[in-house]
Amino acid sequence: MIKKIWMIGMMCAGTMTMASTGVEYSGRSLKKVDESTQVGISFFKGTWAEALKKSEDDNKLIFLDAFASWCGPCKRMTAYTFTDDAVGTYFNEHFINVKMDMEKNADGPRLSSKFNLEAYPTLYFINADEEVVHQSLGYQEPEALIKVGETAFGKKDK
């Protein structure tokens, strides 16, 4: 039992170490993350209030990647899933995409409490009234994340 816990801890530490150096193991290959040429999801650069306003103006849900800086699966999603071309195409068309470190962002603690955040990563789909329409917990492969997005998009006007 102790050996299994140690092995899981070492795997998580390895993922975090590789991610912190800009190299991420995707389960398929190692790849260098270069933010200047990154493809995939384009994340909104404004404040939470500005994202809510844009959501209302554009009549789109907000996709909120609620993460923590120390979270290995969060780093893997950033390096592998969010950089996938198909994920980017779908999410950029249908959502206002926001990444938020829930422990460091000024709005993080309030939203964590409001949305009952229990673990990282949690992926929220939120309307302009700051109501959760759909959510998903844990790491998602690209194909699975698109399916989660399709489910959320289908709930947009309900």
PDB file of C-alpha atoms in Angstrom:
ATOM      1  CA  MET A   1       0.000   0.000   0.000  1.00  0.00           C
ATOM      2  CA  ILE A   2       2.764   2.453   0.941  1.00  0.00           C
ATOM      3  CA  LYS A   3       4.632   1.550  -2.249  1.00  0.00           C
ATOM      4  CA  LYS A   4       1.532   2.373  -4.358  1.00  0.00           C
ATOM      5  CA  ILE A   5       1.088   5.738  -2.623  1.00  0.00           C
ATOM      6  CA  TRP A   6       4.785   6.529  -3.114  1.00  0.00           C
ATOM      7  CA  MET A   7       4.584   5.601  -6.826  1.00  0.00           C
ATOM      8  CA  ILE A   8       1.518   7.819  -7.360  1.00  0.00           C
ATOM      9  CA  GLY A   9       3.279  10.657  -5.579  1.00  0.00           C
ATOM     10  CA  MET A  10       6.368  10.242  -7.743  1.00  0.00           C
ATOM     11  CA  MET A  11       4.277  10.202 -10.924  1.00  0.00           C
ATOM     12  CA  CYS A  12       2.535  13.426  -9.876  1.00  0.00           C
ATOM     13  CA  ALA A  13       5.832  15.046  -8.909  1.00  0.00           C
ATOM     14  CA  GLY A  14       7.312  14.067 -12.276  1.00  0.00           C
ATOM     15  CA  THR A  15       4.378  15.589 -14.128  1.00  0.00           C
ATOM     16  CA  MET A  16       4.692  18.806 -12.140  1.00  0.00           C
ATOM     17  CA  THR A  17       8.455  18.967 -12.646  1.00  0.00           C
ATOM     18  CA  MET A  18       8.185  18.453 -16.392  1.00  0.00           C
ATOM     19  CA  ALA A  19       5.361  20.980 -16.651  1.00  0.00           C
ATOM     20  CA  SER A  20       7.278  23.589 -14.682  1.00  0.00           C
ATOM     21  CA  THR A  21      10.175  23.300 -17.131  1.00  0.00           C
ATOM     22  CA  GLY A  22       7.916  23.779 -20.140  1.00  0.00           C
ATOM     23  CA  VAL A  23       8.011  20.099 -21.129  1.00  0.00           C
ATOM     24  CA  GLU A  24       4.894  18.054 -20.672  1.00  0.00           C
ATOM     25  CA  TYR A  25       4.305  14.338 -20.945  1.00  0.00           C
ATOM     26  CA  SER A  26       1.033  13.805 -22.748  1.00  0.00           C
ATOM     27  CA  GLY A  27       0.910  10.053 -22.404  1.00  0.00           C
ATOM     28  CA  ARG A  28       1.695   9.893 -26.116  1.00  0.00           C
ATOM     29  CA  SER A  29       4.765  12.072 -26.469  1.00  0.00           C
ATOM     30  CA  LEU A  30       6.854  14.760 -24.854  1.00  0.00           C
ATOM     31  CA  LYS A  31       6.299  18.204 -26.251  1.00  0.00           C
ATOM     32  CA  LYS A  32       7.690  21.631 -25.552  1.00  0.00           C
ATOM     33  CA  VAL A  33       5.069  24.231 -24.639  1.00  0.00           C
ATOM     34  CA  ASP A  34       5.737  27.555 -26.354  1.00  0.00           C
ATOM     35  CA  GLU A  35       3.095  30.098 -25.330  1.00  0.00           C
ATOM     36  CA  SER A  36       3.994  32.461 -28.208  1.00  0.00           C
ATOM     37  CA  THR A  37       2.990  29.897 -30.845  1.00  0.00           C
ATOM     38  CA  GLN A  38       0.392  28.056 -28.814  1.00  0.00           C
ATOM     39  CA  VAL A  39      -2.636  26.809 -30.704  1.00  0.00           C
ATOM     40  CA  GLY A  40      -5.880  25.579 -29.266  1.00  0.00           C
ATOM     41  CA  ILE A  41      -8.061  27.488 -26.842  1.00  0.00           C
ATOM     42  CA  SER A  42      -7.640  31.265 -26.780  1.00  0.00           C
ATOM     43  CA  PHE A  43      -8.190  32.349 -23.198  1.00  0.00           C
ATOM     44  CA  PHE A  44      -9.790  35.704 -22.359  1.00  0.00           C
ATOM     45  CA  LYS A  45      -7.280  38.213 -20.980  1.00  0.00           C
ATOM     46  CA  GLY A  46      -9.618  40.542 -19.038  1.00  0.00           C
ATOM     47  CA  THR A  47     -11.141  40.505 -15.560  1.00  0.00           C
ATOM     48  CA  TRP A  48     -13.936  38.234 -14.399  1.00  0.00           C
ATOM     49  CA  ALA A  49     -16.398  41.156 -14.591  1.00  0.00           C
ATOM     50  CA  GLU A  50     -15.293  41.821 -18.178  1.00  0.00           C
ATOM     51  CA  ALA A  51     -15.740  38.133 -19.045  1.00  0.00           C
ATOM     52  CA  LEU A  52     -19.299  38.224 -17.669  1.00  0.00           C
ATOM     53  CA  LYS A  53     -20.040  41.341 -19.757  1.00  0.00           C
ATOM     54  CA  LYS A  54     -18.573  39.712 -22.885  1.00  0.00           C
ATOM     55  CA  SER A  55     -20.642  36.603 -22.183  1.00  0.00           C
ATOM     56  CA  GLU A  56     -23.779  38.718 -22.112  1.00  0.00           C
ATOM     57  CA  ASP A  57     -22.819  40.796 -25.174  1.00  0.00           C
ATOM     58  CA  ASP A  58     -21.849  37.735 -27.260  1.00  0.00           C
ATOM     59  CA  ASN A  59     -24.633  35.493 -25.887  1.00  0.00           C
ATOM     60  CA  LYS A  60     -22.066  32.796 -25.033  1.00  0.00           C
ATOM     61  CA  LEU A  61     -21.382  30.731 -21.949  1.00  0.00           C
ATOM     62  CA  ILE A  62     -18.111  31.203 -20.111  1.00  0.00           C
ATOM     63  CA  PHE A  63     -15.885  28.138 -20.008  1.00  0.00           C
ATOM     64  CA  LEU A  64     -13.984  28.493 -16.722  1.00  0.00           C
ATOM     65  CA  ASP A  65     -10.933  26.328 -16.157  1.00  0.00           C
ATOM     66  CA  ALA A  66     -10.739  26.449 -12.343  1.00  0.00           C
ATOM     67  CA  PHE A  67      -7.203  25.350 -11.512  1.00  0.00           C
ATOM     68  CA  ALA A  68      -4.407  25.652  -8.949  1.00  0.00           C
ATOM     69  CA  SER A  69      -0.761  26.292  -9.773  1.00  0.00           C
ATOM     70  CA  TRP A  70       0.389  23.113  -7.986  1.00  0.00           C
ATOM     71  CA  CYS A  71      -2.123  20.781  -9.730  1.00  0.00           C
ATOM     72  CA  GLY A  72      -0.436  18.227 -12.020  1.00  0.00           C
ATOM     73  CA  PRO A  73      -3.559  17.269 -14.009  1.00  0.00           C
ATOM     74  CA  CYS A  74      -4.284  20.991 -14.494  1.00  0.00           C
ATOM     75  CA  LYS A  75      -0.824  21.506 -15.978  1.00  0.00           C
ATOM     76  CA  ARG A  76      -1.294  18.503 -18.234  1.00  0.00           C
ATOM     77  CA  MET A  77      -4.608  19.866 -19.544  1.00  0.00           C
ATOM     78  CA  THR A  78      -2.944  23.237 -20.224  1.00  0.00           C
ATOM     79  CA  ALA A  79      -0.090  21.623 -22.136  1.00  0.00           C
ATOM     80  CA  TYR A  80      -1.954  18.859 -23.935  1.00  0.00           C
ATOM     81  CA  THR A  81      -5.740  19.220 -24.044  1.00  0.00           C
ATOM     82  CA  PHE A  82      -6.109  22.999 -24.318  1.00  0.00           C
ATOM     83  CA  THR A  83      -3.519  23.137 -27.134  1.00  0.00           C
ATOM     84  CA  ASP A  84      -5.376  20.618 -29.294  1.00  0.00           C
ATOM     85  CA  ASP A  85      -6.549  22.137 -32.601  1.00  0.00           C
ATOM     86  CA  ALA A  86     -10.017  20.550 -32.498  1.00  0.00           C
ATOM     87  CA  VAL A  87     -10.552  21.643 -28.874  1.00  0.00           C
ATOM     88  CA  GLY A  88      -9.491  25.181 -29.764  1.00  0.00           C
ATOM     89  CA  THR A  89     -11.738  25.329 -32.800  1.00  0.00           C
ATOM     90  CA  TYR A  90     -14.802  24.189 -30.852  1.00  0.00           C
ATOM     91  CA  PHE A  91     -14.228  26.176 -27.666  1.00  0.00           C
ATOM     92  CA  ASN A  92     -13.155  29.424 -29.376  1.00  0.00           C
ATOM     93  CA  GLU A  93     -16.332  29.384 -31.466  1.00  0.00           C
ATOM     94  CA  HIS A  94     -18.802  28.531 -28.691  1.00  0.00           C
ATOM     95  CA  PHE A  95     -17.470  29.968 -25.405  1.00  0.00           C
ATOM     96  CA  ILE A  96     -15.722  32.841 -23.676  1.00  0.00           C
ATOM     97  CA  ASN A  97     -12.728  30.887 -22.332  1.00  0.00           C
ATOM     98  CA  VAL A  98     -11.279  31.840 -18.947  1.00  0.00           C
ATOM     99  CA  LYS A  99      -8.430  30.247 -16.967  1.00  0.00           C
ATOM    100  CA  MET A 100      -8.426  31.126 -13.288  1.00  0.00           C
ATOM    101  CA  ASP A 101      -6.050  30.132 -10.524  1.00  0.00           C
ATOM    102  CA  MET A 102      -8.686  29.819  -7.840  1.00  0.00           C
ATOM    103  CA  GLU A 103      -6.162  30.332  -5.044  1.00  0.00           C
ATOM    104  CA  LYS A 104      -4.363  33.382  -6.494  1.00  0.00           C
ATOM    105  CA  ASN A 105      -6.919  35.290  -8.579  1.00  0.00           C
ATOM    106  CA  ALA A 106      -8.840  38.013  -6.715  1.00  0.00           C
ATOM    107  CA  ASP A 107     -12.191  36.443  -7.694  1.00  0.00           C
ATOM    108  CA  GLY A 108     -11.036  32.868  -7.029  1.00  0.00           C
ATOM    109  CA  PRO A 109     -12.030  32.445  -3.369  1.00  0.00           C
ATOM    110  CA  ARG A 110     -15.490  33.989  -3.876  1.00  0.00           C
ATOM    111  CA  LEU A 111     -16.199  31.865  -6.958  1.00  0.00           C
ATOM    112  CA  SER A 112     -14.777  28.728  -5.295  1.00  0.00           C
ATOM    113  CA  SER A 113     -17.265  29.186  -2.477  1.00  0.00           C
ATOM    114  CA  LYS A 114     -20.176  30.145  -4.735  1.00  0.00           C
ATOM    115  CA  PHE A 115     -19.634  27.195  -7.082  1.00  0.00           C
ATOM    116  CA  ASN A 116     -18.752  24.713  -4.283  1.00  0.00           C
ATOM    117  CA  LEU A 117     -15.341  23.926  -5.767  1.00  0.00           C
ATOM    118  CA  GLU A 118     -14.158  20.582  -4.390  1.00  0.00           C
ATOM    119  CA  ALA A 119     -11.158  19.558  -6.514  1.00  0.00           C
ATOM    120  CA  TYR A 120      -8.856  20.593  -9.362  1.00  0.00           C
ATOM    121  CA  PRO A 121      -9.307  20.840 -12.190  1.00  0.00           C
ATOM    122  CA  THR A 122     -12.993  21.680 -12.266  1.00  0.00           C
ATOM    123  CA  LEU A 123     -14.360  22.864 -15.578  1.00  0.00           C
ATOM    124  CA  TYR A 124     -17.373  25.150 -15.283  1.00  0.00           C
ATOM    125  CA  PHE A 125     -19.727  26.460 -17.940  1.00  0.00           C
ATOM    126  CA  ILE A 126     -21.299  29.632 -16.600  1.00  0.00           C
ATOM    127  CA  ASN A 127     -23.908  32.009 -17.992  1.00  0.00           C
ATOM    128  CA  ALA A 128     -23.809  35.829 -17.883  1.00  0.00           C
ATOM    129  CA  ASP A 129     -25.796  35.749 -14.609  1.00  0.00           C
ATOM    130  CA  GLU A 130     -22.887  33.864 -13.004  1.00  0.00           C
ATOM    131  CA  GLU A 131     -24.864  30.627 -12.754  1.00  0.00           C
ATOM    132  CA  VAL A 132     -23.287  27.230 -13.408  1.00  0.00           C
ATOM    133  CA  VAL A 133     -25.021  25.604 -16.376  1.00  0.00           C
ATOM    134  CA  HIS A 134     -22.751  22.541 -16.481  1.00  0.00           C
ATOM    135  CA  GLN A 135     -19.538  21.337 -14.889  1.00  0.00           C
ATOM    136  CA  SER A 136     -17.005  18.558 -15.160  1.00  0.00           C
ATOM    137  CA  LEU A 137     -14.411  17.410 -12.672  1.00  0.00           C
ATOM    138  CA  GLY A 138     -10.920  16.141 -13.425  1.00  0.00           C
ATOM    139  CA  TYR A 139      -8.531  15.788 -16.327  1.00  0.00           C
ATOM    140  CA  GLN A 140     -10.077  15.460 -19.794  1.00  0.00           C
ATOM    141  CA  GLU A 141      -8.514  14.154 -22.993  1.00  0.00           C
ATOM    142  CA  PRO A 142      -9.231  16.388 -26.033  1.00  0.00           C
ATOM    143  CA  GLU A 143     -12.075  14.258 -27.425  1.00  0.00           C
ATOM    144  CA  ALA A 144     -13.738  13.999 -24.013  1.00  0.00           C
ATOM    145  CA  LEU A 145     -13.464  17.752 -23.419  1.00  0.00           C
ATOM    146  CA  ILE A 146     -15.198  18.484 -26.722  1.00  0.00           C
ATOM    147  CA  LYS A 147     -18.054  16.173 -25.647  1.00  0.00           C
ATOM    148  CA  VAL A 148     -18.290  18.003 -22.311  1.00  0.00           C
ATOM    149  CA  GLY A 149     -18.415  21.288 -24.231  1.00  0.00           C
ATOM    150  CA  GLU A 150     -21.150  19.981 -26.533  1.00  0.00           C
ATOM    151  CA  THR A 151     -23.226  18.933 -23.518  1.00  0.00           C
ATOM    152  CA  ALA A 152     -22.785  22.371 -21.927  1.00  0.00           C
ATOM    153  CA  PHE A 153     -23.587  24.165 -25.173  1.00  0.00           C
ATOM    154  CA  GLY A 154     -26.798  22.138 -25.454  1.00  0.00           C
ATOM    155  CA  LYS A 155     -27.854  23.441 -22.019  1.00  0.00           C
ATOM    156  CA  LYS A 156     -27.081  27.093 -22.855  1.00  0.00           C
ATOM    157  CA  ASP A 157     -30.645  28.314 -23.326  1.00  0.00           C
ATOM    158  CA  LYS A 158     -32.367  25.986 -20.882  1.00  0.00           C
TER     159      LYS A 158
END
